[in-house]
């Protein structure tokens, strides 16, 4: 079997109405994509299936749609203003900007970022001595896994804004890291670059009018916690879900739509009594795997669970589990469940001076709830669904094997002969009341079948004059290639039943 590469997927997506390069007529904006007709539909289908599965079918789940632009103090409280940044380094020779941590990680792939940081903190100005030390560490990489990274992280956090520390990293890069663009080892000091996109409210652009495009949807749920409790009258535990766009000024977006500056999140915040949060992890892992495998038809062998190491955890988390997908470039995150403790509600309570606690009438006590955040990134689900659906038939032709509920187009309506075009359009109108269909009168029947197989439309309805005289049409099934004659008056119900099977 030929290995699928990201290039195969990108080319297929570009050629089959899935994706367009953003602002292409102006020469494109790097790493930004517009979703074309099929991917827009696929995205809506996945989003709606997710809402059906995790909101509609649950008794304790509510949907929210908070604004993208929020009061900037939200991001001060959440920690994003001070902590949501990447260490960037500029090449003095070619002026290109890079992420210092990524460059160092790539160069010393057997060592982690934290190990390399440790080395940097102990760097010696003598190249040979530092090189010897590095060689020795690289050889013994396994042994250093037991180092005390927690202690190191504290030193790092204290020093990251420290001039001397930044100069150390610069010397390290000057010694060992050639610029990927011009190969020279000639760097400026590291700068911490905040990933939030800034904009200005009102017409002036002084710092008083500065606001941010949200980097995550979660905070829209936290700041509304008291509103939800008051208006829904729900008792703990309950869930609040949100789907929406987030923005991050990534310096190195990569791998097609895997990491982009504008992306869509589907986040859920589960508010519960403190220390009961761990119980939900298992339930969520199971529900989520079920959604990926049975609803989206992503193969189980391409999914795996991974628990975050303590040193990977975000500042708000006391435990995180991911489901990773086997992308053509390797295993990567598809969704995560983070235990966020009471970090966010406490932070908003302290900054806003508003009460964020919950009163439990049964036990007559007041406390700040704990939060578990199971979240899926819609943009990555789209990518994983497309990659997993990619198949090649015995003639070498690529097609996309989508689940019928996920498929962008459900039914292809084909008139067999020209004189029946108007009647076929009536059949299309009847089906379009319930399903996204395509009407096609252009090619020969054989070519039209081939087109509908290519994007794996689950059903094809052919209209011929003989059947139509008896108010009937023929339904052809993509998977079995079988055909069945169905009465027009039952057609929509018949297809709906077939979709459920
Ligand atoms: N509310 C929690 C949160 O946003 P995060 O780890 O900052 O947590 C969540 O981001 C996930 O969103 C990431 O682990 C990744 O899967 C996805 N993600 C982050 N940045 C992304 C980007 N630039 N493009 C696509 N997906 C991204």
mmCIF file of C-alpha atoms and ligand atoms in Angstrom, residues 84 215-216 218 248 250 257-261 263 265 267 269 314 316 333 340 373 377 379-380, ligand 1:
data_model
loop_
_atom_site.group_PDB
_atom_site.id
_atom_site.type_symbol
_atom_site.label_atom_id
_atom_site.label_comp_id
_atom_site.label_asym_id
_atom_site.label_seq_id
_atom_site.Cartn_x
_atom_site.Cartn_y
_atom_site.Cartn_z
ATOM 1 C CA UNK A 84 0.862 33.028 26.353
ATOM 2 C CA UNK A 215 -7.026 32.765 21.675
ATOM 3 C CA UNK A 216 -9.427 30.176 23.154
ATOM 4 C CA UNK A 218 -13.032 28.609 27.056
ATOM 5 C CA UNK A 248 -3.262 32.739 17.570
ATOM 6 C CA UNK A 250 1.637 31.497 15.413
ATOM 7 C CA UNK A 257 -4.550 23.076 8.526
ATOM 8 C CA UNK A 258 -2.979 21.275 11.524
ATOM 9 C CA UNK A 259 -1.634 24.537 12.973
ATOM 10 C CA UNK A 260 -3.057 27.763 11.594
ATOM 11 C CA UNK A 261 -3.489 31.318 12.871
ATOM 12 C CA UNK A 263 -8.926 27.885 13.742
ATOM 13 C CA UNK A 265 -12.480 24.965 18.652
ATOM 14 C CA UNK A 267 -14.747 23.207 23.869
ATOM 15 C CA UNK A 269 -16.319 23.086 30.418
ATOM 16 C CA UNK A 314 -0.451 24.130 31.127
ATOM 17 C CA UNK A 316 -3.928 25.870 34.962
ATOM 18 C CA UNK A 333 -3.066 15.818 19.035
ATOM 19 C CA UNK A 340 -8.350 22.949 34.978
ATOM 20 C CA UNK A 373 -12.293 20.731 29.871
ATOM 21 C CA UNK A 377 -10.356 21.057 17.601
ATOM 22 C CA UNK A 379 -10.007 22.131 12.251
ATOM 23 C CA UNK A 380 -7.996 19.042 13.198
HETATM 24 N N1 LIG B 1 -8.967 25.926 26.086
HETATM 25 C C1 LIG B 1 -7.765 25.200 26.148
HETATM 26 C C2 LIG B 1 -6.867 25.453 25.053
HETATM 27 O O1 LIG B 1 -7.147 26.231 24.156
HETATM 28 P P1 LIG B 1 -4.472 24.837 24.186
HETATM 29 O O2 LIG B 1 -3.594 23.697 24.540
HETATM 30 O O3 LIG B 1 -3.888 26.214 24.185
HETATM 31 O O4 LIG B 1 -5.719 24.726 25.142
HETATM 32 C C3 LIG B 1 -5.897 23.572 22.641
HETATM 33 O O5 LIG B 1 -5.066 24.601 22.775
HETATM 34 C C4 LIG B 1 -5.599 22.788 21.410
HETATM 35 O O6 LIG B 1 -6.033 23.529 20.274
HETATM 36 C C5 LIG B 1 -4.145 22.465 21.126
HETATM 37 O O7 LIG B 1 -3.650 21.449 21.931
HETATM 38 C C6 LIG B 1 -4.267 22.096 19.681
HETATM 39 O O8 LIG B 1 -4.783 20.792 19.503
HETATM 40 C C7 LIG B 1 -5.298 23.091 19.190
HETATM 41 N N2 LIG B 1 -4.590 24.234 18.656
HETATM 42 C C8 LIG B 1 -3.844 25.115 19.337
HETATM 43 N N3 LIG B 1 -3.312 26.027 18.522
HETATM 44 C C9 LIG B 1 -3.740 25.708 17.286
HETATM 45 C C10 LIG B 1 -3.532 26.266 16.011
HETATM 46 N N4 LIG B 1 -2.789 27.349 15.848
HETATM 47 N N5 LIG B 1 -4.121 25.676 14.940
HETATM 48 C C11 LIG B 1 -4.895 24.590 15.104
HETATM 49 N N6 LIG B 1 -5.137 24.003 16.297
HETATM 50 C C12 LIG B 1 -4.556 24.552 17.375
#
